[in-house]
Amino acid sequence: MSNYLVMKFGGTSVGSSERIGEVAKRVVRQVKKHGDKVVVVVSAMSGETNRLIELARKVAGDGYKAREYHQLVTAGEQVSVALTAMAIEREGLPAQSLLAHQIPIKTNTVFGQNLISEIPVDKLKSLLDRGIVPVVAGFQGVNDSLEYTTLGRGGSDTTAVAVAAALDSCRCVILTDVDGVYTALPSICKKARKLKALTYEEMLELASSGAKVLQTRSVSLASKFKVPTLVCSSFSDAAGTEIVEEYEGMEDAVVSGITCRTDEAKITLRNLPDQPGVAARIFKVLGDAEVVVDMIVQSEGSSGRAAISFTCAQEFSKVAYDAMLKLIQQEMSESSIELDTNIAKLSVVGEGMRTHAGVAYKVFEVLGEEGINVDMITTSEIKISVAIEEKYSELAVRVLHERFIERPES
Ligand code: ADP
Ligand code: ASP
Ligand code: MG
């Protein structure tokens, strides 16, 4: 087994010159003490990507081209890789920073949430074989025309896992500003506790439901290529959370984590003709407008009319609303449309749900006792998600946490 290791440091972890110095010490320690062949992946310094996006808005409103946007926002990582490589050299190991085109990390050609198509590893291996630490820019990709692309916000996690997947038997450590994955967001649930391990599937459900400690796509990749992944702190040596295929006792707890996201919006179409093909027409129009739909509920109205509600990311809700308004004006003139941005999506996730019945009942009971109305519901084998009014989101996380994690036997 090779001892390749990818160490990814997030924005806060490289947020200042002092922090970059600490990162360098940690990398050098890992190489010298454990003899690992370490590839470092870094994000932009904290706040930098937001600052660049804000600058674009100031100079161009919303009118800039995607190409220039990506050229701009990838600049944050260009700074942090070079500084990190310098700091590692100062600590006594040779290092070389690498931007996406210098590897190259190839992605498809659209600008936006790009998918990695290929990462050749010959350059990385050749540096490692010569004892040089490669420091790779996270978040960046290049397309076939050698234009910069990006992997979506938080995309350095995906760079790290993808590099690990491309190397043989490589482990991946995500070093961040928390010491692992918690049972709920620690800032809203004081009793949240750190998890020792999670399955890829649990982590995927948690990440896609709002636990932004890992970018969702990085978890999909880790799962697909079976990359052993550890989430831990760059500020301490505390043991982190292992993301693995299986762990001992993984079905003992019914619920492993509770998440909440408030960045979705709900669109409701009422008084729709209750006929075959209407839903297909609606979701075809949304697909054509590139709106990714999350939850869907259809209810039968009176006298042959129906209602459909769906949720999507708030950032796409205007596009979705406009596309739906046009559709009903042109083809379903008796129907009406409403947009609600005051919703929260709450999810309870756990491998134990595969073998324990009655979880949905308990979720509804706990929320009902607090007077919280459940608006929409979706489930998977290991997750139950509900849409509720946004103002109850933190309360709902705390009461569900108490019921499922603090008093699981009740
Ligand atoms: P980085 O800059 O290192 O990529 P992120 O801000 O992207 O860090 O991710 C770490 C953050 O994820 C934490 O500070 C925390 O606020 C948030 N987070 C959300 N859900 C969880 C959770 N369940 N456990 C731990 N952290 C979480
Ligand atoms: N710098 C990018 C962002 O802020 C990528 C990352 O931090 O992972 O989204
Ligand atoms: Mg992140």
PDB file of N, CA and C and ligand atoms in Angstrom, residues 8 11 43-44 49-50 77 139 152-157, ligand 2:
ATOM      1  N   LYS A   8      -6.096  18.703   2.745  1.00  0.00           N
ATOM      2  CA  LYS A   8      -6.766  19.898   2.217  1.00  0.00           C
ATOM      3  C   LYS A   8      -7.026  20.896   3.340  1.00  0.00           C
ATOM      4  N   GLY A  11     -10.445  27.732   3.906  1.00  0.00           N
ATOM      5  CA  GLY A  11     -10.186  29.169   3.950  1.00  0.00           C
ATOM      6  C   GLY A  11      -9.705  29.693   5.296  1.00  0.00           C
ATOM      7  N   SER A  43      -7.653  26.132  -0.229  1.00  0.00           N
ATOM      8  CA  SER A  43      -8.687  27.079  -0.665  1.00  0.00           C
ATOM      9  C   SER A  43      -8.076  28.473  -0.680  1.00  0.00           C
ATOM     10  N   ALA A  44      -8.848  29.426  -1.147  1.00  0.00           N
ATOM     11  CA  ALA A  44      -8.461  30.838  -1.010  1.00  0.00           C
ATOM     12  C   ALA A  44      -8.501  31.222   0.469  1.00  0.00           C
ATOM     13  N   THR A  49     -12.768  34.779  -1.708  1.00  0.00           N
ATOM     14  CA  THR A  49     -13.636  34.495  -2.864  1.00  0.00           C
ATOM     15  C   THR A  49     -14.858  35.420  -2.826  1.00  0.00           C
ATOM     16  N   ASN A  50     -15.420  35.614  -1.630  1.00  0.00           N
ATOM     17  CA  ASN A  50     -16.569  36.526  -1.507  1.00  0.00           C
ATOM     18  C   ASN A  50     -16.176  37.943  -1.904  1.00  0.00           C
ATOM     19  N   GLU A  77      -7.251  31.379  -5.022  1.00  0.00           N
ATOM     20  CA  GLU A  77      -6.444  30.177  -4.792  1.00  0.00           C
ATOM     21  C   GLU A  77      -5.027  30.356  -5.343  1.00  0.00           C
ATOM     22  N   PHE A 139     -10.611  24.201  -6.071  1.00  0.00           N
ATOM     23  CA  PHE A 139     -11.706  24.972  -6.673  1.00  0.00           C
ATOM     24  C   PHE A 139     -11.543  25.200  -8.172  1.00  0.00           C
ATOM     25  N   GLY A 152     -17.659  25.045  -8.158  1.00  0.00           N
ATOM     26  CA  GLY A 152     -18.764  25.446  -7.277  1.00  0.00           C
ATOM     27  C   GLY A 152     -18.227  25.863  -5.916  1.00  0.00           C
ATOM     28  N   ARG A 153     -19.032  26.627  -5.167  1.00  0.00           N
ATOM     29  CA  ARG A 153     -18.580  27.113  -3.866  1.00  0.00           C
ATOM     30  C   ARG A 153     -18.237  25.937  -2.954  1.00  0.00           C
ATOM     31  N   GLY A 154     -17.150  26.082  -2.251  1.00  0.00           N
ATOM     32  CA  GLY A 154     -16.691  24.987  -1.393  1.00  0.00           C
ATOM     33  C   GLY A 154     -15.989  23.888  -2.174  1.00  0.00           C
ATOM     34  N   GLY A 155     -15.653  24.175  -3.442  1.00  0.00           N
ATOM     35  CA  GLY A 155     -15.172  23.135  -4.350  1.00  0.00           C
ATOM     36  C   GLY A 155     -13.767  22.612  -4.092  1.00  0.00           C
ATOM     37  N   SER A 156     -13.021  23.234  -3.182  1.00  0.00           N
ATOM     38  CA  SER A 156     -11.682  22.697  -2.895  1.00  0.00           C
ATOM     39  C   SER A 156     -11.766  21.303  -2.276  1.00  0.00           C
ATOM     40  N   ASP A 157     -12.860  21.032  -1.568  1.00  0.00           N
ATOM     41  CA  ASP A 157     -13.039  19.675  -1.023  1.00  0.00           C
ATOM     42  C   ASP A 157     -13.055  18.673  -2.175  1.00  0.00           C
TER      43      ASP A 157
HETATM   44  N1  ASP B   2     -12.567  29.457  -2.404  1.00  0.00           N
HETATM   45  C1  ASP B   2     -13.721  28.711  -2.853  1.00  0.00           C
HETATM   46  C2  ASP B   2     -14.968  29.189  -2.115  1.00  0.00           C
HETATM   47  O1  ASP B   2     -14.889  30.071  -1.290  1.00  0.00           O
HETATM   48  C3  ASP B   2     -13.542  27.229  -2.736  1.00  0.00           C
HETATM   49  C4  ASP B   2     -13.427  26.687  -1.332  1.00  0.00           C
HETATM   50  O2  ASP B   2     -13.273  27.433  -0.357  1.00  0.00           O
HETATM   51  O3  ASP B   2     -13.473  25.471  -1.196  1.00  0.00           O
HETATM   52  O4  ASP B   2     -16.037  28.702  -2.390  1.00  0.00           O
END
